[in-house]
Amino acid sequence: MPDSEPSAPELQPSTATCQFTVQFWGVRGGIPTPGSETVRYGGNTSCIEMRVADRLLIFDAGTGLRVLGKHLLRQLPVEAHLFFTHCHWDRIQGFPFFVPGFIPGNRFHLYGASATNGASLKQRLNEQMLPPNFPVPIQIMQSDLKFHDISPGDRLSLPDIAIETSCLNDCHHTTGYRVTCQGYSAVYATDTLCLPDRINPGLLHLAREANLLIYDATSMAHRANELQLCPDEVQDWTWKTGIAIAKEAGVKQLVICHHDPSHSDDFLDRVETQLQSAFPQGKLAREGMSLNVCQA
């Protein structure tokens, strides 16, 4: 729930057993890209699962959510918290295909800020499931859906878990999230519009001393002409910006995700090699990749 009280001091990592894992179910941006050239990194759009203190947190509902949903059918009943960064299609297009959402007895809390047109998260998810877009309306989903309207800057809390939010992009109303448990933190930051020499101060604060920073790889693509860069150079700007943020904020591990739909596995392999030469604790996200935040 949103909490307007001042945040508690940052906790130091606990020596108690830590459960904090991150798994990537969709790592592509813009549009799904199946095919022979995206086998190793995957073609599903954004969806990240976090298992934190026996709770299931899901970030964004791209087509990777459909695959996660199939996996969750083995764990019924399901209760989860879904956090949306913004309402672009690649962040919501998997929601109508999320099978656990149609099963009675499951419960989902959904969090998101208003869209650029003022629509709430519930309105945006409802609209994409109306004819002629989709044949099955959201009202057919028989799970218990609880919607929570948030504003960037809100602090949310679950038992043993603190969640900070920050506005990363005014143009798209993009929200960044920092999840902290037992002194360990993971940050999910996407569509930031940052440059290596122009980093959002709010993002630096969100990423401070994080064990893991998950950073967007395509958020600069639409600015290629403005920056007088070719598409490949734009890719360089994004991961180099991620490194600049990670170094300045004292981040321990950096993962680049939300890969451009035009980038093949071979291209991304080359990017990862360059990334790791500049930041050894950096890597590119792949579908199915799992990380233990307590060991980052």
Short mmCIF file of C-alpha atoms in Angstrom, two decimals, residues 16-279:
data_model
loop_
_atom_site.label_atom_id
_atom_site.label_comp_id
_atom_site.label_asym_id
_atom_site.label_seq_id
_atom_site.Cartn_x
_atom_site.Cartn_y
_atom_site.Cartn_z
CA ALA A 16 19.62 -14.60 8.32
CA THR A 17 18.56 -16.77 5.39
CA CYS A 18 17.85 -14.48 2.46
CA GLN A 19 15.30 -15.29 -0.22
CA PHE A 20 15.55 -12.82 -3.07
CA THR A 21 15.73 -14.15 -6.62
CA VAL A 22 15.06 -12.56 -9.99
CA GLN A 23 14.01 -14.47 -13.11
CA PHE A 24 13.60 -13.02 -16.59
CA TRP A 25 10.59 -14.20 -18.63
CA GLY A 26 10.63 -11.48 -21.30
CA VAL A 27 13.63 -9.31 -22.18
CA ARG A 28 12.70 -7.78 -25.54
CA GLY A 29 11.41 -4.25 -26.13
CA GLY A 30 8.81 -2.91 -28.52
CA ILE A 31 7.41 -6.03 -30.16
CA PRO A 32 7.84 -9.80 -29.73
CA THR A 33 10.59 -11.14 -31.99
CA PRO A 34 10.40 -14.93 -32.43
CA GLY A 35 12.75 -16.58 -34.90
CA SER A 36 16.10 -18.22 -35.43
CA GLU A 37 18.07 -15.04 -34.66
CA THR A 38 16.65 -14.56 -31.15
CA VAL A 39 16.86 -18.08 -29.74
CA ARG A 40 19.57 -17.47 -27.13
CA TYR A 41 18.29 -14.19 -25.69
CA GLY A 42 14.59 -14.69 -26.38
CA GLY A 43 11.90 -12.74 -28.17
CA ASN A 44 9.19 -12.18 -25.54
CA THR A 45 8.53 -8.65 -24.32
CA SER A 46 9.16 -7.39 -20.81
CA CYS A 47 8.30 -9.48 -17.77
CA ILE A 48 10.44 -10.02 -14.68
CA GLU A 49 9.66 -12.22 -11.68
CA MET A 50 11.04 -11.57 -8.21
CA ARG A 51 10.67 -14.05 -5.35
CA VAL A 52 11.20 -12.05 -2.19
CA ALA A 53 10.55 -13.25 1.37
CA ASP A 54 8.10 -15.92 0.19
CA ARG A 55 6.18 -13.43 -1.94
CA LEU A 56 5.81 -13.26 -5.70
CA LEU A 57 6.42 -9.89 -7.35
CA ILE A 58 6.04 -9.44 -11.12
CA PHE A 59 7.26 -6.41 -13.04
CA ASP A 60 5.57 -5.57 -16.35
CA ALA A 61 3.18 -7.76 -18.31
CA GLY A 62 4.68 -8.15 -21.77
CA THR A 63 4.35 -11.46 -23.61
CA GLY A 64 6.78 -13.04 -21.15
CA LEU A 65 3.89 -12.98 -18.67
CA ARG A 66 2.11 -15.67 -20.69
CA VAL A 67 5.09 -18.00 -20.23
CA LEU A 68 5.34 -17.19 -16.53
CA GLY A 69 1.61 -17.87 -16.24
CA LYS A 70 2.03 -21.39 -17.62
CA HIS A 71 4.75 -22.00 -15.05
CA LEU A 72 2.53 -20.74 -12.21
CA LEU A 73 -0.21 -23.25 -13.07
CA ARG A 74 1.88 -25.80 -11.16
CA GLN A 75 1.67 -23.67 -8.01
CA LEU A 76 -2.06 -22.98 -7.61
CA PRO A 77 -3.52 -21.07 -5.90
CA VAL A 78 -1.40 -18.07 -6.83
CA GLU A 79 -1.12 -14.73 -5.06
CA ALA A 80 1.14 -12.12 -6.63
CA HIS A 81 1.83 -8.40 -6.84
CA LEU A 82 2.13 -6.99 -10.39
CA PHE A 83 3.97 -3.70 -10.83
CA PHE A 84 3.73 -1.80 -14.12
CA THR A 85 6.39 0.69 -15.21
CA HIS A 86 4.06 2.27 -17.79
CA CYS A 87 1.32 1.33 -20.22
CA HIS A 88 3.07 0.89 -23.57
CA TRP A 89 1.98 -2.25 -25.41
CA ASP A 90 5.19 -4.13 -24.70
CA ARG A 91 4.44 -3.79 -20.97
CA ILE A 92 0.78 -4.87 -21.01
CA GLN A 93 0.23 -7.06 -24.10
CA GLY A 94 0.74 -10.33 -22.20
CA PHE A 95 -1.95 -9.64 -19.62
CA PRO A 96 -4.92 -10.95 -21.70
CA PHE A 97 -3.01 -14.25 -22.08
CA PHE A 98 -2.16 -14.65 -18.39
CA VAL A 99 -4.04 -17.88 -17.63
CA PRO A 100 -3.82 -17.67 -13.81
CA GLY A 101 -5.82 -14.44 -14.05
CA PHE A 102 -8.81 -16.42 -15.30
CA ILE A 103 -8.80 -19.01 -12.49
CA PRO A 104 -10.98 -18.53 -9.39
CA GLY A 105 -9.09 -18.62 -6.11
CA ASN A 106 -6.05 -16.75 -7.41
CA ARG A 107 -5.42 -13.21 -6.18
CA PHE A 108 -3.44 -10.44 -7.84
CA HIS A 109 -2.60 -6.92 -6.67
CA LEU A 110 -1.85 -4.62 -9.62
CA TYR A 111 0.07 -1.35 -9.18
CA GLY A 112 0.65 1.41 -11.69
CA ALA A 113 0.60 5.15 -12.30
CA SER A 114 -1.80 6.88 -14.66
CA ALA A 115 -1.03 6.87 -18.39
CA THR A 116 -0.13 10.01 -20.33
CA ASN A 117 -3.80 10.52 -21.23
CA GLY A 118 -4.84 10.30 -17.58
CA ALA A 119 -6.20 6.76 -17.84
CA SER A 120 -5.70 4.56 -14.79
CA LEU A 121 -3.95 1.21 -15.02
CA LYS A 122 -7.30 -0.55 -14.73
CA GLN A 123 -8.68 1.49 -17.64
CA ARG A 124 -5.68 0.71 -19.86
CA LEU A 125 -5.82 -3.03 -19.20
CA ASN A 126 -9.57 -2.99 -19.73
CA GLU A 127 -9.34 -1.05 -23.00
CA GLN A 128 -6.89 -3.43 -24.65
CA MET A 129 -9.27 -6.33 -23.95
CA LEU A 130 -12.31 -4.68 -25.54
CA PRO A 131 -13.51 -5.34 -29.12
CA PRO A 132 -12.18 -4.96 -31.72
CA ASN A 133 -8.83 -5.43 -29.97
CA PHE A 134 -9.63 -8.65 -28.11
CA PRO A 135 -12.63 -10.99 -27.85
CA VAL A 136 -12.55 -11.59 -24.08
CA PRO A 137 -13.16 -8.63 -21.70
CA ILE A 138 -11.29 -8.26 -18.44
CA GLN A 139 -14.55 -8.93 -16.54
CA ILE A 140 -14.26 -12.60 -17.59
CA MET A 141 -11.11 -12.97 -15.50
CA GLN A 142 -12.31 -14.86 -12.42
CA SER A 143 -9.32 -14.30 -10.17
CA ASP A 144 -9.48 -11.60 -7.52
CA LEU A 145 -7.93 -8.50 -9.13
CA LYS A 146 -7.12 -5.60 -6.78
CA PHE A 147 -5.99 -2.39 -8.50
CA HIS A 148 -3.81 0.15 -6.69
CA ASP A 149 -3.25 3.57 -8.26
CA ILE A 150 0.19 4.92 -7.40
CA SER A 151 2.20 8.03 -8.17
CA PRO A 152 5.96 7.99 -8.81
CA GLY A 153 7.63 8.82 -5.52
CA ASP A 154 5.23 6.70 -3.47
CA ARG A 155 6.68 4.21 -1.02
CA LEU A 156 4.98 0.85 -0.86
CA SER A 157 5.33 -1.87 1.73
CA LEU A 158 4.65 -5.57 2.00
CA PRO A 159 5.61 -7.71 5.00
CA ASP A 160 9.45 -7.67 5.19
CA ILE A 161 9.65 -5.82 1.85
CA ALA A 162 10.07 -2.10 1.13
CA ILE A 163 9.41 -0.74 -2.36
CA GLU A 164 10.48 2.73 -3.49
CA THR A 165 9.28 4.33 -6.71
CA SER A 166 10.58 7.20 -8.81
CA CYS A 167 9.55 9.00 -12.00
CA LEU A 168 12.10 8.10 -14.69
CA ASN A 169 10.46 9.68 -17.73
CA ASP A 170 7.85 12.43 -17.67
CA CYS A 171 7.02 11.93 -21.37
CA HIS A 172 5.84 8.35 -20.85
CA HIS A 173 4.93 8.51 -17.14
CA THR A 174 7.48 5.77 -16.49
CA THR A 175 7.93 4.51 -12.93
CA GLY A 176 11.13 2.92 -11.63
CA TYR A 177 11.07 0.47 -8.71
CA ARG A 178 13.54 -0.41 -5.96
CA VAL A 179 12.77 -3.55 -3.94
CA THR A 180 14.56 -4.01 -0.61
CA CYS A 181 14.49 -6.99 1.73
CA GLN A 182 16.90 -7.73 4.60
CA GLY A 183 19.21 -4.99 3.35
CA TYR A 184 19.45 -6.36 -0.21
CA SER A 185 18.05 -4.28 -3.08
CA ALA A 186 17.15 -4.77 -6.74
CA VAL A 187 16.23 -1.84 -9.00
CA TYR A 188 14.18 -2.04 -12.19
CA ALA A 189 14.66 1.07 -14.34
CA THR A 190 13.31 1.37 -17.86
CA ASP A 191 12.63 4.03 -20.52
CA THR A 192 14.78 6.53 -18.66
CA LEU A 193 15.87 8.87 -21.50
CA CYS A 194 19.24 9.24 -19.76
CA LEU A 195 22.58 9.97 -21.43
CA PRO A 196 25.97 9.13 -19.89
CA ASP A 197 26.52 12.80 -19.07
CA ARG A 198 22.87 13.54 -18.24
CA ILE A 199 21.63 11.06 -15.65
CA ASN A 200 18.31 11.49 -13.87
CA PRO A 201 19.13 12.34 -10.21
CA GLY A 202 16.06 10.41 -9.13
CA LEU A 203 17.41 7.30 -10.84
CA LEU A 204 20.78 7.70 -9.12
CA HIS A 205 19.02 7.87 -5.76
CA LEU A 206 16.85 4.86 -6.61
CA ALA A 207 19.92 2.82 -7.63
CA ARG A 208 22.14 3.83 -4.70
CA GLU A 209 24.32 0.92 -3.52
CA ALA A 210 21.88 -1.57 -5.08
CA ASN A 211 22.91 -5.20 -5.33
CA LEU A 212 21.30 -5.38 -8.77
CA LEU A 213 20.32 -2.76 -11.35
CA ILE A 214 18.17 -3.90 -14.28
CA TYR A 215 18.51 -1.23 -16.94
CA ASP A 216 16.80 -0.59 -20.29
CA ALA A 217 18.72 -1.20 -23.54
CA THR A 218 16.44 0.54 -26.06
CA SER A 219 15.15 3.69 -24.41
CA MET A 220 17.30 5.93 -26.64
CA ALA A 221 16.35 4.39 -30.00
CA HIS A 222 13.76 7.02 -30.91
CA ARG A 223 16.32 9.78 -30.30
CA ALA A 224 18.86 8.51 -32.86
CA ASN A 225 18.21 11.37 -35.28
CA GLU A 226 18.29 14.00 -32.55
CA LEU A 227 21.62 12.69 -31.27
CA GLN A 228 22.95 12.16 -34.81
CA LEU A 229 23.66 8.51 -34.06
CA CYS A 230 23.05 5.37 -36.09
CA PRO A 231 21.00 2.54 -34.46
CA ASP A 232 24.11 0.60 -33.40
CA GLU A 233 25.58 3.71 -31.79
CA VAL A 234 22.32 4.22 -29.89
CA GLN A 235 22.76 0.73 -28.43
CA ASP A 236 26.25 1.80 -27.28
CA TRP A 237 24.78 4.87 -25.58
CA THR A 238 22.26 2.80 -23.62
CA TRP A 239 24.61 0.25 -22.09
CA LYS A 240 27.28 2.88 -21.55
CA THR A 241 24.69 4.96 -19.72
CA GLY A 242 23.87 1.90 -17.62
CA ILE A 243 27.55 1.59 -16.70
CA ALA A 244 27.76 5.29 -15.81
CA ILE A 245 24.74 4.94 -13.52
CA ALA A 246 26.02 1.73 -11.95
CA LYS A 247 29.44 3.21 -11.22
CA GLU A 248 28.16 6.51 -9.85
CA ALA A 249 25.48 4.85 -7.71
CA GLY A 250 27.77 2.10 -6.40
CA VAL A 251 25.74 -0.74 -7.95
CA LYS A 252 27.20 -4.22 -7.50
CA GLN A 253 25.69 -5.97 -10.56
CA LEU A 254 24.23 -4.53 -13.78
CA VAL A 255 21.86 -6.36 -16.13
CA ILE A 256 20.88 -4.82 -19.45
CA CYS A 257 17.42 -5.85 -20.69
CA HIS A 258 14.58 -4.70 -23.02
CA HIS A 259 16.67 -5.50 -26.09
CA ASP A 260 15.89 -3.81 -29.39
CA PRO A 261 13.72 -6.08 -31.61
CA SER A 262 16.17 -5.63 -34.49
CA HIS A 263 19.15 -6.98 -32.54
CA SER A 264 20.13 -10.60 -33.14
CA ASP A 265 21.74 -13.01 -30.70
CA ASP A 266 25.12 -12.49 -32.37
CA PHE A 267 24.82 -8.72 -32.07
CA LEU A 268 23.87 -8.97 -28.40
CA ASP A 269 26.80 -11.33 -27.76
CA ARG A 270 29.14 -8.62 -29.04
CA VAL A 271 27.45 -6.00 -26.85
CA GLU A 272 27.82 -8.22 -23.79
CA THR A 273 31.53 -8.69 -24.47
CA GLN A 274 32.00 -4.93 -24.68
CA LEU A 275 29.88 -4.38 -21.58
CA GLN A 276 31.88 -6.83 -19.49
CA SER A 277 35.19 -5.34 -20.59
CA ALA A 278 34.05 -2.03 -19.08
CA PHE A 279 32.00 -3.39 -16.15
#
